[in-house]
mmCIF file of C-alpha atoms in Angstrom:
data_model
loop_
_atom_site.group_PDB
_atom_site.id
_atom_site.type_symbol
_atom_site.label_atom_id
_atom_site.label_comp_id
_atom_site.label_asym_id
_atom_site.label_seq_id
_atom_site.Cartn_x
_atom_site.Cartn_y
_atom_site.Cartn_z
ATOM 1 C CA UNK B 296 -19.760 -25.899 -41.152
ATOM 2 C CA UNK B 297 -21.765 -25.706 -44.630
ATOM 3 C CA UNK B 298 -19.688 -25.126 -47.473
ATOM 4 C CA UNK B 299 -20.420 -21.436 -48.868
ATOM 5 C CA UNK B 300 -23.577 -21.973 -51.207
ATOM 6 C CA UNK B 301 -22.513 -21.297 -55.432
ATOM 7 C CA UNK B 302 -24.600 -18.093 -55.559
ATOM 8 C CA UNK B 303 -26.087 -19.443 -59.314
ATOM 9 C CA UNK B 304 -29.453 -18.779 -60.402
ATOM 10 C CA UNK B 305 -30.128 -22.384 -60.811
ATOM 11 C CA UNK B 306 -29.242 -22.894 -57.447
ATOM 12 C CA UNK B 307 -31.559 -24.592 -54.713
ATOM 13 C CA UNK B 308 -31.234 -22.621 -51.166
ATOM 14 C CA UNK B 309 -31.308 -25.259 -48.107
ATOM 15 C CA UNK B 310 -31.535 -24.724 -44.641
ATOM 16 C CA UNK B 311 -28.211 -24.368 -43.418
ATOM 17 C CA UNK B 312 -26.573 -23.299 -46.064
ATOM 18 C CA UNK B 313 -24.181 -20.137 -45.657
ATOM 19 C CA UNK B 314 -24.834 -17.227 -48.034
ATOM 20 C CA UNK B 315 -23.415 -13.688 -48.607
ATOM 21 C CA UNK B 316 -25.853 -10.613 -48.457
ATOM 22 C CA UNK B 317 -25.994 -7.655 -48.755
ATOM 23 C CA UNK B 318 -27.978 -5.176 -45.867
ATOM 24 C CA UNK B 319 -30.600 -3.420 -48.251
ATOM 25 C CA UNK B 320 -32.583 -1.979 -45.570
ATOM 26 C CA UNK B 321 -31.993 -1.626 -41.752
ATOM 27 C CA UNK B 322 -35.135 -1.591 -39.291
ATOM 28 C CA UNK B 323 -35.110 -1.268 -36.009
ATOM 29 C CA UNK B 324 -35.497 -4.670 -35.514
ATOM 30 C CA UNK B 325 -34.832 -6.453 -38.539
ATOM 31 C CA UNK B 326 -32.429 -6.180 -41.522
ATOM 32 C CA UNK B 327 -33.169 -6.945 -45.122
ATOM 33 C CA UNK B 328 -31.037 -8.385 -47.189
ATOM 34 C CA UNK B 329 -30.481 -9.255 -51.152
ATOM 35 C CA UNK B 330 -28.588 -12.698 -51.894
ATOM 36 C CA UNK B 331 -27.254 -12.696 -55.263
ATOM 37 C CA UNK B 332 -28.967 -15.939 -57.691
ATOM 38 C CA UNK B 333 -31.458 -15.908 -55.287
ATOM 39 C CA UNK B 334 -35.280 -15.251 -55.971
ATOM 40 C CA UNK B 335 -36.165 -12.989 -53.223
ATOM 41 C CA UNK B 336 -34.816 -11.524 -50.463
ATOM 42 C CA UNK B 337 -34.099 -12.544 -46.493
ATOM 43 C CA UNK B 338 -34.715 -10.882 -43.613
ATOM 44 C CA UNK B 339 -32.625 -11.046 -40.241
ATOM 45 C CA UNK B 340 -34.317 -11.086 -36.977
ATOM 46 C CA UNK B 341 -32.715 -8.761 -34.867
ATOM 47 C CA UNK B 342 -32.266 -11.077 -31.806
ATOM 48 C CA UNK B 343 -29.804 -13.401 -35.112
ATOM 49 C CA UNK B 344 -28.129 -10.290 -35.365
ATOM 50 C CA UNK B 345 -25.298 -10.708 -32.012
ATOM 51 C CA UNK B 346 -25.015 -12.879 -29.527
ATOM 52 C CA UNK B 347 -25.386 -9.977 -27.325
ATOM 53 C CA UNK B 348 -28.678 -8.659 -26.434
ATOM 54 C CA UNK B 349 -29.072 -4.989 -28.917
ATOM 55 C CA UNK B 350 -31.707 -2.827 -28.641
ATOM 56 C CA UNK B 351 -31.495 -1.351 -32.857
ATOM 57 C CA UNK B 352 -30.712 -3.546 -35.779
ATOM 58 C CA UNK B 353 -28.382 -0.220 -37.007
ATOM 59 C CA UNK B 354 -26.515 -0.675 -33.567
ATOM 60 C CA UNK B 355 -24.677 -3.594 -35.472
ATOM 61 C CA UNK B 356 -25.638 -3.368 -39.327
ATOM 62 C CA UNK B 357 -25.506 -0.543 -41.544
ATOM 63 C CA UNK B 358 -26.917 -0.433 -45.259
ATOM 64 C CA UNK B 359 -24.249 -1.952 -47.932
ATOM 65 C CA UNK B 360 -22.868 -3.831 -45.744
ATOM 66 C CA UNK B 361 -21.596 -7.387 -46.758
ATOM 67 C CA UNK B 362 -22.873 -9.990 -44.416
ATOM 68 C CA UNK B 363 -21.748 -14.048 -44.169
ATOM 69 C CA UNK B 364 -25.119 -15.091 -43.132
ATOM 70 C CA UNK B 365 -26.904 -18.856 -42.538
ATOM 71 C CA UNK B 366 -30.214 -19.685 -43.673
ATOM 72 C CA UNK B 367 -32.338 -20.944 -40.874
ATOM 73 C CA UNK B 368 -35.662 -21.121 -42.469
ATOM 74 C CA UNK B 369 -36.731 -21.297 -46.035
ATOM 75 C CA UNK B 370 -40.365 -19.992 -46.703
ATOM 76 C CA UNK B 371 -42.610 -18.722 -49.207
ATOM 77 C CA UNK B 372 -40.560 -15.826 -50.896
ATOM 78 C CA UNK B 373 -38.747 -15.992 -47.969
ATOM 79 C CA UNK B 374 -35.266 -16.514 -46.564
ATOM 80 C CA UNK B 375 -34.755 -16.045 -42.227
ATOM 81 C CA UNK B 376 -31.285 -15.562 -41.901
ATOM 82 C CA UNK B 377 -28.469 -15.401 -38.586
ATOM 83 C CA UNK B 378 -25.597 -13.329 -38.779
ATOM 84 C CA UNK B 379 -24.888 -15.019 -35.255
ATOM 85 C CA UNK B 380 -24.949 -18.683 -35.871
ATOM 86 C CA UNK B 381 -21.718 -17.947 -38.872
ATOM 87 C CA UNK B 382 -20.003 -15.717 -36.426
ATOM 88 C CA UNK B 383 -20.431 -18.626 -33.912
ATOM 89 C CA UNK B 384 -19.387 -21.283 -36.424
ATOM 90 C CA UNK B 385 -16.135 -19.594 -36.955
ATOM 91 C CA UNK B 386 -15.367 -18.012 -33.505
ATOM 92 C CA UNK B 387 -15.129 -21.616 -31.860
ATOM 93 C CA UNK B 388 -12.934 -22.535 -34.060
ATOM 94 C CA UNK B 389 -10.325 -19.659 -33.257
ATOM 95 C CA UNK B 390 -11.433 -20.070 -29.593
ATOM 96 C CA UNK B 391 -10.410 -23.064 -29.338
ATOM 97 C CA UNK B 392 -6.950 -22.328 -30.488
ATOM 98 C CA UNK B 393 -6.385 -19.739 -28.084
ATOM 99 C CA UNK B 394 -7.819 -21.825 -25.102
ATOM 100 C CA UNK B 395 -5.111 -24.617 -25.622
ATOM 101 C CA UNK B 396 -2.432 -22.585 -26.519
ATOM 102 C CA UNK B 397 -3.185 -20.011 -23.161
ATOM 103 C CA UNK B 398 -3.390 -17.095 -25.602
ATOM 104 C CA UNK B 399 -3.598 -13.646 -23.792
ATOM 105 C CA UNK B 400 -6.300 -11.226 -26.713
ATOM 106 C CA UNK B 401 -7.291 -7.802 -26.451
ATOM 107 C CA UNK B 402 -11.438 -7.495 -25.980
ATOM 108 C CA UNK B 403 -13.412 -4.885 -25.525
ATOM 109 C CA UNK B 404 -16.321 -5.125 -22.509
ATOM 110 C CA UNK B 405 -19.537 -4.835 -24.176
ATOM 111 C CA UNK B 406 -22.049 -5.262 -21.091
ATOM 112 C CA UNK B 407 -22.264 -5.421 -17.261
ATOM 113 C CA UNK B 408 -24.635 -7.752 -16.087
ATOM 114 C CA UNK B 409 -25.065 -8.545 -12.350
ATOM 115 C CA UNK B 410 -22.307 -10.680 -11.865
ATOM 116 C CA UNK B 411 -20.148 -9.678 -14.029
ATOM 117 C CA UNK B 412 -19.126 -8.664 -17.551
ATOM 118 C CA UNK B 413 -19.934 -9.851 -21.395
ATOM 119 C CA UNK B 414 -17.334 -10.041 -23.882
ATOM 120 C CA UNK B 415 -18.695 -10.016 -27.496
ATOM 121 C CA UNK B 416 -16.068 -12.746 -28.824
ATOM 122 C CA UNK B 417 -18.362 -14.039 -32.189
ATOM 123 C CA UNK B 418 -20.097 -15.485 -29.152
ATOM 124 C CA UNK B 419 -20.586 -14.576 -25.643
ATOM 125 C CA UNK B 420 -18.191 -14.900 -23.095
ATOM 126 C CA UNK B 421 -18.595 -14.174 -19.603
ATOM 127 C CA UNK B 422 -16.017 -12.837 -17.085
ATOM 128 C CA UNK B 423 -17.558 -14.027 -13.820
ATOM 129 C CA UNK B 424 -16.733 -10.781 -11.215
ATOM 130 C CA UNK B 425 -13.711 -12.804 -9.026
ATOM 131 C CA UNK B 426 -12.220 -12.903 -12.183
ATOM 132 C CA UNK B 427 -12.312 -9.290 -13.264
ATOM 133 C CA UNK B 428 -9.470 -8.560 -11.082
ATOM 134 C CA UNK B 429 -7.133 -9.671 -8.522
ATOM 135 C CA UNK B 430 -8.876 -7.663 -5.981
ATOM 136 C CA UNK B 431 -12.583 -7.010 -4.593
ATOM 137 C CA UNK B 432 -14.488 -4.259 -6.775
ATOM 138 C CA UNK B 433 -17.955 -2.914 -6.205
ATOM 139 C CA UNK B 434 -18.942 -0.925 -8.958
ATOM 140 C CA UNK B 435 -18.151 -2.599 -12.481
ATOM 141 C CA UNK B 436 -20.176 0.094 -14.497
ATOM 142 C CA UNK B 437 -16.896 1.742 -15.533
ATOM 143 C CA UNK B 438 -15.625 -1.145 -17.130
ATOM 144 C CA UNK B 439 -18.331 -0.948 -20.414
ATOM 145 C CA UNK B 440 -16.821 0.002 -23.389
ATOM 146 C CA UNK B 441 -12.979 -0.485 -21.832
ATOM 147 C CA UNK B 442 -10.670 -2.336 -23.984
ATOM 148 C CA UNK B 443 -9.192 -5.228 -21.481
ATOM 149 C CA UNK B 444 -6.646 -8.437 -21.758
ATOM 150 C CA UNK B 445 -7.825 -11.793 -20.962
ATOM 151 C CA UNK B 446 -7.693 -15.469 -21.097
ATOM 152 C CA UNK B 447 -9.852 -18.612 -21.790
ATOM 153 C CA UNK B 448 -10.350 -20.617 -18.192
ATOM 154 C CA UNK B 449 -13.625 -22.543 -19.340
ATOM 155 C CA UNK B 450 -14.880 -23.433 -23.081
ATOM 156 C CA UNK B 451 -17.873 -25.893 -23.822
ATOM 157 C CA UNK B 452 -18.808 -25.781 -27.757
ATOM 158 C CA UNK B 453 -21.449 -27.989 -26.942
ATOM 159 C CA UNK B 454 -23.291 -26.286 -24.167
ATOM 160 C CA UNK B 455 -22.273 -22.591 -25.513
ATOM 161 C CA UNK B 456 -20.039 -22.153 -22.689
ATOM 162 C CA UNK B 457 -17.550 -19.728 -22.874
ATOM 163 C CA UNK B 458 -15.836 -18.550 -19.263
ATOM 164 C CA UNK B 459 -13.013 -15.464 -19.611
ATOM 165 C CA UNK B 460 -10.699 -13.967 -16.915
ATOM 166 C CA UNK B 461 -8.517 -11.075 -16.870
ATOM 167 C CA UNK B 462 -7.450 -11.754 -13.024
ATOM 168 C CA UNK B 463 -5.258 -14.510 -14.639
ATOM 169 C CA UNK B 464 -3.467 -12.402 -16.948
ATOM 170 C CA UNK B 465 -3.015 -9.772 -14.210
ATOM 171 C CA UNK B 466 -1.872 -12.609 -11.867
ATOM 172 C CA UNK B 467 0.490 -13.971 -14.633
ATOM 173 C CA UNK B 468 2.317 -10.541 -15.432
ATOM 174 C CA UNK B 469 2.504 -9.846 -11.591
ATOM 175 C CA UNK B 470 4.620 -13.460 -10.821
ATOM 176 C CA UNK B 471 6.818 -12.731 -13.791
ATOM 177 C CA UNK B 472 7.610 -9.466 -12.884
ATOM 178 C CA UNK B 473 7.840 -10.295 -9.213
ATOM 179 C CA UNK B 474 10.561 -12.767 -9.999
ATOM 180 C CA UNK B 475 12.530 -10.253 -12.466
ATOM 181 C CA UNK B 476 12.684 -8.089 -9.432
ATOM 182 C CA UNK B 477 13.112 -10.438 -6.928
ATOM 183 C CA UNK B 478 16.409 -11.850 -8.863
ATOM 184 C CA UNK B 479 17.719 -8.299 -9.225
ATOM 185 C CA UNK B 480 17.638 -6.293 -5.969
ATOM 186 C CA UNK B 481 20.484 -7.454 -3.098
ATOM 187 C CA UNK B 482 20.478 -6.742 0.783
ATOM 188 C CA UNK B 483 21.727 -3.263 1.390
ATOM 189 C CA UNK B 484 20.161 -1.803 -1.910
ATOM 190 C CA UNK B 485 18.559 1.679 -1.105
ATOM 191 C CA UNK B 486 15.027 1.924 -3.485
ATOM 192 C CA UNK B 487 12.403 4.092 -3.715
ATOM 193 C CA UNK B 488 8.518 2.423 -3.608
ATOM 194 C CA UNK B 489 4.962 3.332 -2.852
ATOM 195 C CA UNK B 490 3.090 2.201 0.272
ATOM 196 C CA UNK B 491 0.515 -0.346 -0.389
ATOM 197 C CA UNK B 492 -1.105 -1.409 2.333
ATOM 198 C CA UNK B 493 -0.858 -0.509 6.465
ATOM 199 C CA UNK B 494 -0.658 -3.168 8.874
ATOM 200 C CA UNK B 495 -0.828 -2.855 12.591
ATOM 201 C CA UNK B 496 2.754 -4.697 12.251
ATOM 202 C CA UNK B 497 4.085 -2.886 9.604
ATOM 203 C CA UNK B 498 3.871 -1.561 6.001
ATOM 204 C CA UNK B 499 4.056 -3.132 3.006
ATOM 205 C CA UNK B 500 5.977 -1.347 0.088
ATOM 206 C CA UNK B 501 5.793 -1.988 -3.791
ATOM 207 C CA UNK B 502 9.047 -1.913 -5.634
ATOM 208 C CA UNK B 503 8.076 -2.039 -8.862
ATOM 209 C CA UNK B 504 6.669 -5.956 -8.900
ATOM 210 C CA UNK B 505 6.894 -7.326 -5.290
ATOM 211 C CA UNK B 506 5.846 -6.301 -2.089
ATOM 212 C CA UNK B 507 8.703 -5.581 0.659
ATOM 213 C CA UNK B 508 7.487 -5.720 4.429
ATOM 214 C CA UNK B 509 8.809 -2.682 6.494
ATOM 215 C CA UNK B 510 8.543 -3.709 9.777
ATOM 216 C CA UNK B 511 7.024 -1.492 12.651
ATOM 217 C CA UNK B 512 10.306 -1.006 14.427
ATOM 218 C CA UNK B 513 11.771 -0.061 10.765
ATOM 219 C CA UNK B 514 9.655 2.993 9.778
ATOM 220 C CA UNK B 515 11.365 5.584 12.134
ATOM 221 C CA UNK B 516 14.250 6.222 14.439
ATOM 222 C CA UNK B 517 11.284 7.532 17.118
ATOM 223 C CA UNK B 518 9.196 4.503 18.842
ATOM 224 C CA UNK B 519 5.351 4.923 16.884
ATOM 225 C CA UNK B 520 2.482 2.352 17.864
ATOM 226 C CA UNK B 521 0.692 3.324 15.108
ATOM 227 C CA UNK B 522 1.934 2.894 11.823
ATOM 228 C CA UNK B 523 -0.697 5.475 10.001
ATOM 229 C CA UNK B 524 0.800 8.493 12.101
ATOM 230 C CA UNK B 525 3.789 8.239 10.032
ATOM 231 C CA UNK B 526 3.130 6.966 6.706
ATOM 232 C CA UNK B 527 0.243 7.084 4.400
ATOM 233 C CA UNK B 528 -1.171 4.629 1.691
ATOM 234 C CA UNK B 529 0.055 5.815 -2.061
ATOM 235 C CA UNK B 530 2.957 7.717 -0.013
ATOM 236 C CA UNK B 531 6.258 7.109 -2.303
ATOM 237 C CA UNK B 532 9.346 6.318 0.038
ATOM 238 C CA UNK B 533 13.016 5.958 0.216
ATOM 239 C CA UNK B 534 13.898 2.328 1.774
ATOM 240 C CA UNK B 535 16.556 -0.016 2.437
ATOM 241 C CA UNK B 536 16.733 -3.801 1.633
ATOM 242 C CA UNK B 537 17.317 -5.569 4.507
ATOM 243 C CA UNK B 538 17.107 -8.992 3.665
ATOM 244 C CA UNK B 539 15.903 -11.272 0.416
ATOM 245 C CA UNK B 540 14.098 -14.356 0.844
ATOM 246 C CA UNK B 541 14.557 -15.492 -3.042
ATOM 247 C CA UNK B 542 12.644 -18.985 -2.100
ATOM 248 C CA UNK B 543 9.297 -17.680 0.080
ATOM 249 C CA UNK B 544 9.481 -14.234 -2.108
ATOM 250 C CA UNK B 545 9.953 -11.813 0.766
ATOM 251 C CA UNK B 546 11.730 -8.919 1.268
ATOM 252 C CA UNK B 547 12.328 -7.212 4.286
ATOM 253 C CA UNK B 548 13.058 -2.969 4.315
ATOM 254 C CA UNK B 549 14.095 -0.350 6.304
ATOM 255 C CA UNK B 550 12.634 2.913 5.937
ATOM 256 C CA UNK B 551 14.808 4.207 9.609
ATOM 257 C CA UNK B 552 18.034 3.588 8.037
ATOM 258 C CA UNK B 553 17.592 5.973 4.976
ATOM 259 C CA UNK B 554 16.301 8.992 7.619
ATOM 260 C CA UNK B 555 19.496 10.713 9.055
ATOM 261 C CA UNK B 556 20.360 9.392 12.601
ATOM 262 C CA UNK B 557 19.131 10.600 15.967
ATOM 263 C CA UNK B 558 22.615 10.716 17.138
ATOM 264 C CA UNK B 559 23.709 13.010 13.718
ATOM 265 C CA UNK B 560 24.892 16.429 14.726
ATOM 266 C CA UNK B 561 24.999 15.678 17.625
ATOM 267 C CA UNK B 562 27.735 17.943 19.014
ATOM 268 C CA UNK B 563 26.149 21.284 17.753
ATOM 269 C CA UNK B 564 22.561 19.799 19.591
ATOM 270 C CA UNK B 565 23.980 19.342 23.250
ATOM 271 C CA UNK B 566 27.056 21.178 23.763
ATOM 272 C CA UNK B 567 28.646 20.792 26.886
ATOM 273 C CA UNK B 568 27.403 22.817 29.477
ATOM 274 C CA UNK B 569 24.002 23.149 27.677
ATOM 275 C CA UNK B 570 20.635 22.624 29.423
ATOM 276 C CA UNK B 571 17.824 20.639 27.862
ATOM 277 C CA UNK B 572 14.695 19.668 29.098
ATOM 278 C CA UNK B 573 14.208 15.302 28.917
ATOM 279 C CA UNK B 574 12.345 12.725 30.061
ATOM 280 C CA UNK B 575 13.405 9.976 32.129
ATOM 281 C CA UNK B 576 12.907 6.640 30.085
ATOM 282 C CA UNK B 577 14.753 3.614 32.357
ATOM 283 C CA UNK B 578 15.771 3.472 35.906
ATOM 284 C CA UNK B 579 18.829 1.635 36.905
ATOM 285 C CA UNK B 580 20.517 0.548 39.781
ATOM 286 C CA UNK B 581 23.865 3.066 38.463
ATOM 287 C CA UNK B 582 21.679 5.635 37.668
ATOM 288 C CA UNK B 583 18.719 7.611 35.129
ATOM 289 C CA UNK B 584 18.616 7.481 31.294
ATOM 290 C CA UNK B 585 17.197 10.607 29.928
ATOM 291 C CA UNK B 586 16.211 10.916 26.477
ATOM 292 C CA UNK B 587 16.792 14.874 25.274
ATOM 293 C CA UNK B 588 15.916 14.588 21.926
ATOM 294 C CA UNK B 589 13.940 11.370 20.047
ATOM 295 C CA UNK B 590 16.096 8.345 20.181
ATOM 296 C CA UNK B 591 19.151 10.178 22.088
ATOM 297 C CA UNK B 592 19.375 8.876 25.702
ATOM 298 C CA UNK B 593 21.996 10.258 27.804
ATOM 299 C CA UNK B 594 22.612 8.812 31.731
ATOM 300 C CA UNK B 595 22.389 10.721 35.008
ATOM 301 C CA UNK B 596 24.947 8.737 37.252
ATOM 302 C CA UNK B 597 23.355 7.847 40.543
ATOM 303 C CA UNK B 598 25.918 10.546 41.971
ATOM 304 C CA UNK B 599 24.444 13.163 39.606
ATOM 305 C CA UNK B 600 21.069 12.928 40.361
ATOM 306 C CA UNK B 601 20.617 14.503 44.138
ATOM 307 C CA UNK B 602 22.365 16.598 46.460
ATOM 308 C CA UNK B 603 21.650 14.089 49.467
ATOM 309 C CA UNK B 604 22.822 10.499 49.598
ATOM 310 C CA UNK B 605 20.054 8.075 47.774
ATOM 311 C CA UNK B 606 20.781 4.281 47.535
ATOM 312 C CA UNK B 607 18.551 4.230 44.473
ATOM 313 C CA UNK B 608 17.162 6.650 41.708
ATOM 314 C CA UNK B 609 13.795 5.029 42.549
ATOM 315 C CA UNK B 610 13.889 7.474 45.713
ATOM 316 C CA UNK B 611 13.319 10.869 43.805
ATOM 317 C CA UNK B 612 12.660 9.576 40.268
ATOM 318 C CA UNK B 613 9.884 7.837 38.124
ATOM 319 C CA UNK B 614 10.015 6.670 34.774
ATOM 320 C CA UNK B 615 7.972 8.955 31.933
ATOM 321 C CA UNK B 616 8.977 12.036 34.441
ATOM 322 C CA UNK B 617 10.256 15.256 32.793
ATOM 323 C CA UNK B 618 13.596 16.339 33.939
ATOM 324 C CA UNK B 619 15.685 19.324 33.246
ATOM 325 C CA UNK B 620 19.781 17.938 32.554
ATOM 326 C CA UNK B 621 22.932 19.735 31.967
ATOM 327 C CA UNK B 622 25.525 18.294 29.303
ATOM 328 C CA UNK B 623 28.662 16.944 30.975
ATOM 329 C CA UNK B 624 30.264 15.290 28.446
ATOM 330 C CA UNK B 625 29.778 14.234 25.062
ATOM 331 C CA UNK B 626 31.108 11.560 22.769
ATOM 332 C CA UNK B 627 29.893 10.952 19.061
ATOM 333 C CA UNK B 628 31.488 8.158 18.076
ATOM 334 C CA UNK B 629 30.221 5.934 21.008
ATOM 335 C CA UNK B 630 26.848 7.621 20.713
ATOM 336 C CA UNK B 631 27.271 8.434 24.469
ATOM 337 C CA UNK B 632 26.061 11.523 26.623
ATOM 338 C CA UNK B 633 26.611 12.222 30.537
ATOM 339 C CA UNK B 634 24.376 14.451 32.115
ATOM 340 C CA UNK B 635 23.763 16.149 35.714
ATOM 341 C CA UNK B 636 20.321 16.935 37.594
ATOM 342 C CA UNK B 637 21.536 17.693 40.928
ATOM 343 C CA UNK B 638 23.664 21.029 39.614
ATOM 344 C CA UNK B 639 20.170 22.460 38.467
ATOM 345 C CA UNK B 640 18.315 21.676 42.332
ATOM 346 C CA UNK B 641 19.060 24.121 44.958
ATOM 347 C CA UNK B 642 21.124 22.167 47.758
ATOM 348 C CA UNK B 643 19.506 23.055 51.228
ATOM 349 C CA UNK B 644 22.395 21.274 53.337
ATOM 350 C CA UNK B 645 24.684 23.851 51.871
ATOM 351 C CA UNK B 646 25.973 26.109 54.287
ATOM 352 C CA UNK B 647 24.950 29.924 53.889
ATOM 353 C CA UNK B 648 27.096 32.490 53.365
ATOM 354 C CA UNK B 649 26.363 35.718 54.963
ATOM 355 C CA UNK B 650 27.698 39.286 53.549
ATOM 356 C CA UNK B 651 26.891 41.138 56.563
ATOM 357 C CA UNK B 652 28.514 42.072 59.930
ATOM 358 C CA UNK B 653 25.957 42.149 62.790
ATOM 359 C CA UNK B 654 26.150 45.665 64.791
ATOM 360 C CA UNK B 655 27.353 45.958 68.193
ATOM 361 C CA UNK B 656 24.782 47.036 70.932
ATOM 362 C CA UNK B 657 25.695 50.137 73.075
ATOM 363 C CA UNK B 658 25.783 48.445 76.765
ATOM 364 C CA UNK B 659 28.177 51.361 78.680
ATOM 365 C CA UNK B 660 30.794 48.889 78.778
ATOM 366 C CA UNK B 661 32.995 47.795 76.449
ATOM 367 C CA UNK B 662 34.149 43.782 75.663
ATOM 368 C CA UNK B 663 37.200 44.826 77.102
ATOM 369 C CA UNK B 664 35.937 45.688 80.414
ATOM 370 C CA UNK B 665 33.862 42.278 80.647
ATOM 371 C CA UNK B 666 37.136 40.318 80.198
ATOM 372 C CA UNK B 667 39.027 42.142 82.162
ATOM 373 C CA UNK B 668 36.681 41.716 84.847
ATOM 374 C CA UNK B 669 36.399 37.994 84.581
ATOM 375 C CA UNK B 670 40.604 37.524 84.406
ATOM 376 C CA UNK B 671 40.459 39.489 87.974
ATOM 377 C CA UNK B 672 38.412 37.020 89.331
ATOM 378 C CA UNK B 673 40.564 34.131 88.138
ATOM 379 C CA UNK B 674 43.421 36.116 89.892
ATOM 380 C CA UNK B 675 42.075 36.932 93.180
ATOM 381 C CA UNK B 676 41.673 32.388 93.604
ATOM 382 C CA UNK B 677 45.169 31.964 92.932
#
């Protein structure tokens, strides 16, 4: 870089040189400018004005302003001046230092091209779109204007070359945090998180830094083949940590084991005697099991389930059948219900009972006479 000219009268003005001025007048494409000991003025061009494409000089320069400005061309009561080759000069230098120390700075997006987006840094950087964030965006014409962090992944002085990402810093803060989490929640923690993403396995729950997997079979006490008719993306739930895989960063939840228990109350929901209406779920050689309410099977003994003799329930049941069962018995603590079909069939070999006396006919004769007559006979052979 040119040492700053000695703004003398005496003084000869070279190309190169870096001079201070002062913006006398601001067109829309050009600035003018006084340089104190010099003879005349300078004018800036506007496209020396950025290294960002402007559309109005006053979009960057306003009158009175004090500029650091390099002398490009020297003509007849003339200076041409760039604003842009000083800010260049000393942005490279303070680039540099941030791209070898890994330096995270604060930038504010001045343009979306296609592509991606330009950072205004004393010289243009570029934020290719894969490294915008750490996931796939379509529209980038809400990021102008927004004040965002980022790093240096490419610099070239030489070829102007000057590559920015803020996926890294995002990625960076993520693995950090993941790990401070990671280290701090234990198997059998209960934790509230967000769903993230649905999977036709499972869903995937953020706790504040990592991702915990909660596995199909773990989001309800109820069987579900499909994960979306219980939970919901954004959907903040209670969970329980299963397991921690501290080396391959996974954690595995329960969301079942926070929900209160299929089997909970159950002695005020099928009190002996009751009748509920089930369906039958397994056949087995010893009998039917019934589930009555969602994850509560009880079993119809083979001797429960008919009023005739049946070697198998196969012979008057069929699995996914509704059934109506009475309670027999229930016990709690074993999670363990006995229930009856056959006391809720009618039994046809049963023998009926009649509450009638049939008349007697009026014959003339009475029974008595019709015995008597036959124990005469039997007399009269002897």
């Amino acid at each position: 870089m040119s040492e700053e000219m000695n703004l003398g009268s005496n003084q000869e003005f070279r190309e190169g040189d870096i001079v201070k001025g002062i913006a006398v007048q601001v067109d829309e494409k050009a600035v003018i400018v006084s340089i104190e000991g010099a003879p005349f003025d300078g004018i800036i061009p506007i496209s020396e004005l950025s290294s960002l494409h402007i559309e109005k000089a006053s979009d960057v320069v306003s009158v009175g302003d004090t500029l650091n400005l390099m002398i490009t061309k020297v003509e007849e009561e003339n200076f041409v001046l760039s604003k842009r080759k000083v800010d260049a000069l000393q942005a490279w230098d303070k680039l540099e230092a941030k791209f070898a120390s890994g330096e995270v700075f604060e930038a504010e997006v001045k343009d979306v091209v296609k592509g991606g987006l330009v950072v205004d840094l004393g010289v243009r950087g570029f934020v290719p779109a894969s490294l915008v964030e750490d996931y796939f965006v379509e529209d980038f014409e809400d990021y102008k204007g927004r004040t965002m962090r980022f790093k240096i992944t490419e610099l070239d002085k030489d070829k102007g070359r000057l590559i920015l990402s803020h996926r890294a810093v995002v990625e960076s803060e993520k693995a950090s945090k993941k790990k401070q989490v990671i280290d701090t929640i234990q198997e059998g923690d209960l934790l509230e998180g967000k769903v993230q993403r649905l999977a036709s396995f499972g869903a995937f729950v953020d706790l504040g830094g990592i991702d915990g997997l909660v596995h199909i079979s773990q989001v309800s006490h109820e069987h579900i083949d499909d994960v979306s008719s219980v939970l919901s993306e954004g959907q903040t739930v209670k969970v329980k940590v299963l397991s921690v895989d501290v080396a391959n960063e996974r954690v595995s939840l329960s969301i079942k084991d926070t929900l209160p228990g299929p089997w909970t109350d159950i002695t005020n929901r099928a009190v002996k005697g009751a009748i509920l209406t089930g369906v039958v779920k397994r056949l087995v050689t010893f009998g039917a099991f019934v589930e009555v309410f969602p994850g509560v099977e009880g079993l119809v003994h083979i001797s429960q389930i008919s009023h005739k003799h049946i070697n198998t329930p196969h012979e008057v049941l069929k699995e996914g059948q509704e059934v109506q069962v009475k309670v027999l018995e229930v016990n709690a603590g074993e999670k363990r219900l006995a229930l009856n079909i056959k006391d809720l069939l009618e039994n046809p070999g049963k023998e009926e009972v009649f509450d009638y006396v049939l008349p007697v006919e009026n014959t003339g004769f009475s029974l008595s006479d019709v015995i008597g007559d036959k124990l005469k006979g039997f007399a009269n052979r002897d």
